[in-house]
Amino acid sequence: MGMESIIRTRFAPSPTGRLHLGHALAAKVAHDLARQSPGGQFLLRHEDIDGPRVREEFYHGIEEDLSWLGLHWDGVPLRQTSRTAAYDAALLSLRERGLVYPCFCTRKEIETELARMASAPQGPMGPVYPGTCRHLAQDDVDARISEGRSHAWRLDAVKAASQTGPLSFTDLRCGTVAVDPFLLGDVVLARKDIGCAYHLAVVVDDAWQNITHVTRGEDLLPSTHVHRLLQVLLELPEPVYLHHELMLDDQGKRLAKRNDSLSIATMRESGMTAAEVLARIEL
Ligand code: GLU
């Protein structure tokens, strides 16, 4: 079997807490897809760019929980904090082509602007950025920078879409999905506080780790529209996607991440076996 047909998946948690049942499901989906295929590989990536919420003990906690569940990964886990130079390079390439713009807005300013608008632009996860900084003149940008104001970088979705033309992605559950480049609006590709952000980091790393199949919860399906755009703009390979169903609680609501009773560690301490925990995530 050639290298190109080997399946590589990844589980990409943020070390901002212990794993709960929902994470176990995401890890198992990625693990099983890789292990069902000859030579398949399952990788672990710590998405640890979220500054102050990340704690050293959680990297170890995640690895301990996965090992206890028998979801063993291949190779050394990747930490996104070791990859910031790659995110900077990708951002620079987009900047050089005028595909991103600096955004000085605070959260409060965005809320005020949205409230002022007669019809605020809506996305699947709530209102999208109203475009306040999209057409700032260079003089205005320079003036704000010299006042010491910091800024994020946002994707100019209109420019991006005009460069890529129509796109689609393949999802193993939904089939072919047409990309809506405006679904999430002009997303942040580099945050003010940390200099990078989820959408860009995930796309750059999935390509770097040669991930052939990106598996994750269906709550992240809207993000995939942005990710396809970025892959084309950055000339990165196109993975296949599998957006799986989410774990629901007894009331049919999404599991709350902060519910301690659903943490793998708590279940283990209460005497449950790994097999019993895994039985709870059978879809
Ligand atoms: N780090 C993301 C999360 O914990 C998952 C990223 C992804 O699978 O693309 O929700």
CSV table of C-alpha atoms and ligand atoms in Angstrom, one decimal:
chain,number,residue,atom,x,y,z
A,1,MET,CA,0.0,0.0,0.0
A,2,GLY,CA,1.4,3.4,-1.0
A,3,MET,CA,2.0,6.2,1.6
A,4,GLU,CA,-0.8,8.2,0.0
A,5,SER,CA,-3.5,5.7,0.9
A,6,ILE,CA,-2.6,5.4,4.6
A,7,ILE,CA,-5.3,6.9,6.8
A,8,ARG,CA,-4.1,9.5,9.4
A,9,THR,CA,-6.4,10.9,11.9
A,10,ARG,CA,-6.0,13.1,15.0
A,11,PHE,CA,-7.6,13.9,18.3
A,12,ALA,CA,-7.0,17.6,19.1
A,13,PRO,CA,-8.2,18.6,22.6
A,14,SER,CA,-7.3,21.8,24.4
A,15,PRO,CA,-5.5,21.2,27.7
A,16,THR,CA,-7.8,23.6,29.5
A,17,GLY,CA,-9.5,20.8,31.6
A,18,ARG,CA,-9.8,17.0,32.0
A,19,LEU,CA,-11.4,14.9,29.3
A,20,HIS,CA,-15.1,14.2,29.6
A,21,LEU,CA,-17.4,11.7,27.8
A,22,GLY,CA,-17.8,14.0,24.8
A,23,HIS,CA,-14.0,14.1,24.3
A,24,ALA,CA,-13.8,10.3,24.7
A,25,LEU,CA,-16.3,10.0,21.9
A,26,ALA,CA,-14.3,12.3,19.6
A,27,ALA,CA,-11.0,10.5,20.4
A,28,LYS,CA,-12.6,7.1,19.8
A,29,VAL,CA,-14.0,8.1,16.4
A,30,ALA,CA,-10.6,9.3,15.3
A,31,HIS,CA,-8.8,6.3,16.8
A,32,ASP,CA,-11.2,3.7,15.3
A,33,LEU,CA,-11.1,5.2,11.9
A,34,ALA,CA,-7.3,4.9,11.8
A,35,ARG,CA,-7.1,1.5,13.5
A,36,GLN,CA,-9.7,0.0,11.1
A,37,SER,CA,-7.4,0.6,8.2
A,38,PRO,CA,-4.1,-1.2,7.5
A,39,GLY,CA,-1.2,1.0,8.7
A,40,GLY,CA,-3.5,3.7,9.8
A,41,GLN,CA,-2.2,6.3,12.3
A,42,PHE,CA,-3.9,8.1,15.1
A,43,LEU,CA,-2.2,11.3,16.3
A,44,LEU,CA,-2.6,13.5,19.4
A,45,ARG,CA,-2.4,17.2,19.1
A,46,HIS,CA,-2.7,19.5,22.1
A,47,GLU,CA,-4.4,22.7,21.0
A,48,ASP,CA,-2.7,24.8,23.6
A,49,ILE,CA,-2.6,28.3,22.2
A,50,ASP,CA,-5.4,29.5,24.4
A,51,GLY,CA,-3.0,31.2,26.8
A,52,PRO,CA,-4.1,31.5,30.4
A,53,ARG,CA,-6.7,28.7,30.4
A,54,VAL,CA,-4.0,26.1,29.5
A,55,ARG,CA,-2.4,24.3,32.5
A,56,GLU,CA,0.5,21.9,32.5
A,57,GLU,CA,-1.4,19.3,34.5
A,58,PHE,CA,-4.0,19.0,31.8
A,59,TYR,CA,-1.6,17.8,29.1
A,60,HIS,CA,-0.7,14.8,31.4
A,61,GLY,CA,-4.3,14.3,32.4
A,62,ILE,CA,-5.5,14.0,28.8
A,63,GLU,CA,-2.7,11.5,28.0
A,64,GLU,CA,-3.5,9.5,31.1
A,65,ASP,CA,-7.2,9.4,30.3
A,66,LEU,CA,-6.6,8.3,26.7
A,67,SER,CA,-4.2,5.6,27.7
A,68,TRP,CA,-6.6,4.3,30.4
A,69,LEU,CA,-9.3,4.1,27.8
A,70,GLY,CA,-7.0,2.1,25.5
A,71,LEU,CA,-7.0,4.9,22.9
A,72,HIS,CA,-3.2,4.8,22.2
A,73,TRP,CA,-1.8,7.4,19.8
A,74,ASP,CA,1.2,7.1,17.5
A,75,GLY,CA,4.3,9.2,17.9
A,76,VAL,CA,4.9,12.2,20.1
A,77,PRO,CA,1.9,14.5,20.8
A,78,LEU,CA,2.2,17.8,19.0
A,79,ARG,CA,1.8,21.0,21.0
A,80,GLN,CA,0.5,24.0,19.0
A,81,THR,CA,2.6,26.3,21.1
A,82,SER,CA,5.6,24.8,19.3
A,83,ARG,CA,4.2,25.8,15.9
A,84,THR,CA,3.6,29.5,16.1
A,85,ALA,CA,6.3,30.3,13.5
A,86,ALA,CA,4.3,28.2,11.0
A,87,TYR,CA,1.1,30.2,11.8
A,88,ASP,CA,3.0,33.5,11.5
A,89,ALA,CA,4.3,32.4,8.0
A,90,ALA,CA,0.8,31.4,6.9
A,91,LEU,CA,-0.6,34.7,8.1
A,92,LEU,CA,2.1,36.6,6.4
A,93,SER,CA,1.4,34.9,3.1
A,94,LEU,CA,-2.3,36.0,3.4
A,95,ARG,CA,-1.3,39.5,4.4
A,96,GLU,CA,1.0,39.8,1.4
A,97,ARG,CA,-2.0,39.1,-0.9
A,98,GLY,CA,-4.3,41.5,1.0
A,99,LEU,CA,-6.6,38.6,2.1
A,100,VAL,CA,-6.6,39.7,5.8
A,101,TYR,CA,-7.1,43.0,7.4
A,102,PRO,CA,-6.3,44.4,10.9
A,103,CYS,CA,-9.3,44.7,13.2
A,104,PHE,CA,-9.0,47.0,16.2
A,105,CYS,CA,-12.6,46.4,17.5
A,106,THR,CA,-13.2,45.4,21.1
A,107,ARG,CA,-15.9,42.8,21.9
A,108,LYS,CA,-17.9,45.7,23.3
A,109,GLU,CA,-17.6,47.8,20.1
A,110,ILE,CA,-18.7,44.9,18.0
A,111,GLU,CA,-21.8,44.4,20.2
A,112,THR,CA,-22.6,48.1,20.0
A,113,GLU,CA,-22.2,48.1,16.2
A,114,LEU,CA,-24.4,45.0,15.8
A,115,ALA,CA,-27.1,46.5,18.1
A,116,ARG,CA,-27.1,49.7,15.9
A,117,MET,CA,-27.6,47.8,12.7
A,118,ALA,CA,-31.1,47.3,11.3
A,119,SER,CA,-30.3,43.7,10.3
A,120,ALA,CA,-27.2,42.3,11.9
A,121,PRO,CA,-25.5,39.6,9.8
A,122,GLN,CA,-26.3,36.2,11.3
A,123,GLY,CA,-24.3,33.0,11.3
A,124,PRO,CA,-25.0,29.5,12.6
A,125,MET,CA,-23.3,30.4,15.9
A,126,GLY,CA,-24.9,33.9,16.3
A,127,PRO,CA,-24.2,37.3,14.7
A,128,VAL,CA,-21.1,37.6,12.6
A,129,TYR,CA,-18.5,40.4,12.5
A,130,PRO,CA,-20.2,43.5,11.0
A,131,GLY,CA,-17.1,44.4,8.9
A,132,THR,CA,-16.3,47.7,10.8
A,133,CYS,CA,-12.5,47.6,10.1
A,134,ARG,CA,-12.7,46.0,6.7
A,135,HIS,CA,-12.1,49.2,4.7
A,136,LEU,CA,-10.0,51.2,7.1
A,137,ALA,CA,-7.6,53.5,5.3
A,138,GLN,CA,-3.9,52.7,5.8
A,139,ASP,CA,-3.6,56.2,7.6
A,140,ASP,CA,-6.2,55.1,10.1
A,141,VAL,CA,-4.5,51.8,10.7
A,142,ASP,CA,-1.1,53.6,11.2
A,143,ALA,CA,-2.7,56.2,13.5
A,144,ARG,CA,-4.2,53.5,15.7
A,145,ILE,CA,-1.0,51.5,15.9
A,146,SER,CA,0.9,54.6,16.9
A,147,GLU,CA,-1.6,55.2,19.6
A,148,GLY,CA,-0.6,51.8,20.9
A,149,ARG,CA,-3.8,50.1,20.0
A,150,SER,CA,-3.5,46.4,19.3
A,151,HIS,CA,-5.3,44.5,16.6
A,152,ALA,CA,-6.4,41.1,15.4
A,153,TRP,CA,-6.2,39.9,11.8
A,154,ARG,CA,-9.4,39.0,10.1
A,155,LEU,CA,-10.0,37.0,6.9
A,156,ASP,CA,-11.6,39.2,4.1
A,157,ALA,CA,-14.1,36.6,3.1
A,158,VAL,CA,-15.3,38.5,0.0
A,159,LYS,CA,-11.7,38.7,-1.4
A,160,ALA,CA,-11.0,35.1,-0.3
A,161,ALA,CA,-14.0,33.7,-2.1
A,162,SER,CA,-13.3,35.7,-5.2
A,163,GLN,CA,-9.9,34.1,-5.4
A,164,THR,CA,-10.9,30.5,-4.8
A,165,GLY,CA,-14.2,30.4,-6.7
A,166,PRO,CA,-16.8,27.8,-5.7
A,167,LEU,CA,-15.5,25.0,-3.3
A,168,SER,CA,-16.9,22.0,-1.6
A,169,PHE,CA,-15.7,19.4,0.9
A,170,THR,CA,-16.5,15.7,1.4
A,171,ASP,CA,-17.9,14.5,4.7
A,172,LEU,CA,-18.3,10.8,5.3
A,173,ARG,CA,-21.8,11.3,6.8
A,174,CYS,CA,-23.2,14.3,4.8
A,175,GLY,CA,-21.5,13.6,1.4
A,176,THR,CA,-20.5,16.6,-0.7
A,177,VAL,CA,-21.1,19.9,1.0
A,178,ALA,CA,-20.9,23.2,-0.9
A,179,VAL,CA,-18.7,25.8,0.9
A,180,ASP,CA,-20.5,28.9,2.0
A,181,PRO,CA,-17.5,31.3,2.3
A,182,PHE,CA,-19.6,33.9,4.2
A,183,LEU,CA,-21.1,31.5,6.8
A,184,LEU,CA,-19.0,32.7,9.6
A,185,GLY,CA,-18.2,36.1,8.2
A,186,ASP,CA,-14.7,37.6,8.4
A,187,VAL,CA,-13.3,35.2,11.0
A,188,VAL,CA,-10.3,36.1,13.2
A,189,LEU,CA,-7.1,34.3,12.0
A,190,ALA,CA,-4.8,35.9,14.6
A,191,ARG,CA,-6.1,37.1,18.0
A,192,LYS,CA,-5.0,40.3,19.6
A,193,ASP,CA,-3.9,38.6,22.8
A,194,ILE,CA,-2.1,35.5,21.4
A,195,GLY,CA,-1.2,36.4,17.9
A,196,CYS,CA,-2.8,33.2,16.4
A,197,ALA,CA,-6.2,31.6,16.4
A,198,TYR,CA,-8.0,28.3,16.0
A,199,HIS,CA,-9.0,28.4,12.3
A,200,LEU,CA,-5.5,29.1,10.9
A,201,ALA,CA,-3.7,26.9,13.4
A,202,VAL,CA,-5.9,23.9,12.7
A,203,VAL,CA,-5.6,24.1,8.9
A,204,VAL,CA,-1.8,24.6,9.0
A,205,ASP,CA,-1.3,21.7,11.5
A,206,ASP,CA,-3.6,19.2,9.8
A,207,ALA,CA,-1.6,19.7,6.6
A,208,TRP,CA,1.7,19.5,8.4
A,209,GLN,CA,0.8,16.3,10.2
A,210,ASN,CA,-0.5,14.8,6.9
A,211,ILE,CA,-4.0,14.3,8.3
A,212,THR,CA,-6.0,12.5,5.7
A,213,HIS,CA,-9.3,12.4,7.7
A,214,VAL,CA,-10.4,15.2,10.0
A,215,THR,CA,-12.9,13.8,12.5
A,216,ARG,CA,-14.6,16.1,15.0
A,217,GLY,CA,-18.0,16.9,16.4
A,218,GLU,CA,-20.8,18.2,14.1
A,219,ASP,CA,-20.8,21.5,16.2
A,220,LEU,CA,-17.6,22.3,14.2
A,221,LEU,CA,-19.1,21.7,10.8
A,222,PRO,CA,-19.5,25.5,10.1
A,223,SER,CA,-15.8,26.0,10.7
A,224,THR,CA,-15.0,23.5,7.9
A,225,HIS,CA,-16.4,26.0,5.4
A,226,VAL,CA,-13.7,28.5,6.5
A,227,HIS,CA,-11.1,25.7,6.6
A,228,ARG,CA,-11.6,24.7,3.0
A,229,LEU,CA,-11.2,28.4,1.9
A,230,LEU,CA,-7.9,28.6,3.9
A,231,GLN,CA,-6.6,25.3,2.5
A,232,VAL,CA,-7.1,26.5,-1.0
A,233,LEU,CA,-5.6,30.0,-0.3
A,234,LEU,CA,-2.6,28.4,1.3
A,235,GLU,CA,-2.3,25.6,-1.2
A,236,LEU,CA,-2.7,22.9,1.4
A,237,PRO,CA,-4.1,19.4,0.7
A,238,GLU,CA,-7.8,18.7,1.1
A,239,PRO,CA,-8.6,16.1,3.8
A,240,VAL,CA,-11.8,14.1,4.0
A,241,TYR,CA,-14.1,15.1,6.9
A,242,LEU,CA,-16.2,13.2,9.4
A,243,HIS,CA,-18.3,15.3,11.6
A,244,HIS,CA,-19.8,13.0,14.1
A,245,GLU,CA,-22.9,13.3,16.3
A,246,LEU,CA,-22.4,14.8,19.7
A,247,MET,CA,-23.1,13.1,23.0
A,248,LEU,CA,-26.3,14.2,24.5
A,249,ASP,CA,-27.4,14.1,28.2
A,250,ASP,CA,-30.6,12.6,29.5
A,251,GLN,CA,-32.5,15.7,28.6
A,252,GLY,CA,-31.2,15.5,25.0
A,253,LYS,CA,-29.0,18.5,25.5
A,254,ARG,CA,-25.3,18.8,24.6
A,255,LEU,CA,-23.0,17.6,27.4
A,256,ALA,CA,-21.7,20.4,29.5
A,257,LYS,CA,-17.9,20.4,29.5
A,258,ARG,CA,-17.8,21.6,33.1
A,259,ASN,CA,-19.9,18.7,34.4
A,260,ASP,CA,-17.4,17.0,36.7
A,261,SER,CA,-19.4,13.8,37.0
A,262,LEU,CA,-18.8,13.1,33.3
A,263,SER,CA,-15.1,13.5,33.5
A,264,ILE,CA,-13.2,10.3,32.6
A,265,ALA,CA,-11.0,10.7,35.7
A,266,THR,CA,-14.1,11.0,38.0
A,267,MET,CA,-15.7,7.9,36.4
A,268,ARG,CA,-12.4,5.9,36.8
A,269,GLU,CA,-12.1,7.0,40.5
A,270,SER,CA,-15.7,5.9,41.1
A,271,GLY,CA,-14.7,2.3,40.1
A,272,MET,CA,-15.9,2.2,36.5
A,273,THR,CA,-13.8,0.1,34.1
A,274,ALA,CA,-12.6,1.5,30.7
A,275,ALA,CA,-15.0,-0.8,29.0
A,276,GLU,CA,-17.9,0.5,30.9
A,277,VAL,CA,-17.0,4.1,30.1
A,278,LEU,CA,-16.6,3.3,26.4
A,279,ALA,CA,-20.0,1.5,26.4
A,280,ARG,CA,-21.5,4.9,27.4
A,281,ILE,CA,-20.3,6.5,24.2
A,282,GLU,CA,-21.7,3.9,21.7
A,283,LEU,CA,-23.6,6.1,19.3
B,1,GLU,N1,-9.5,21.8,19.7
B,1,GLU,C1,-10.9,21.7,19.2
B,1,GLU,C2,-11.8,21.3,20.4
B,1,GLU,O1,-11.3,20.9,21.4
B,1,GLU,C3,-11.0,20.6,18.2
B,1,GLU,C4,-10.4,21.0,16.9
B,1,GLU,C5,-10.7,20.2,15.7
B,1,GLU,O2,-11.0,19.0,15.9
B,1,GLU,O3,-10.7,20.7,14.7
B,1,GLU,O4,-13.0,21.4,20.3
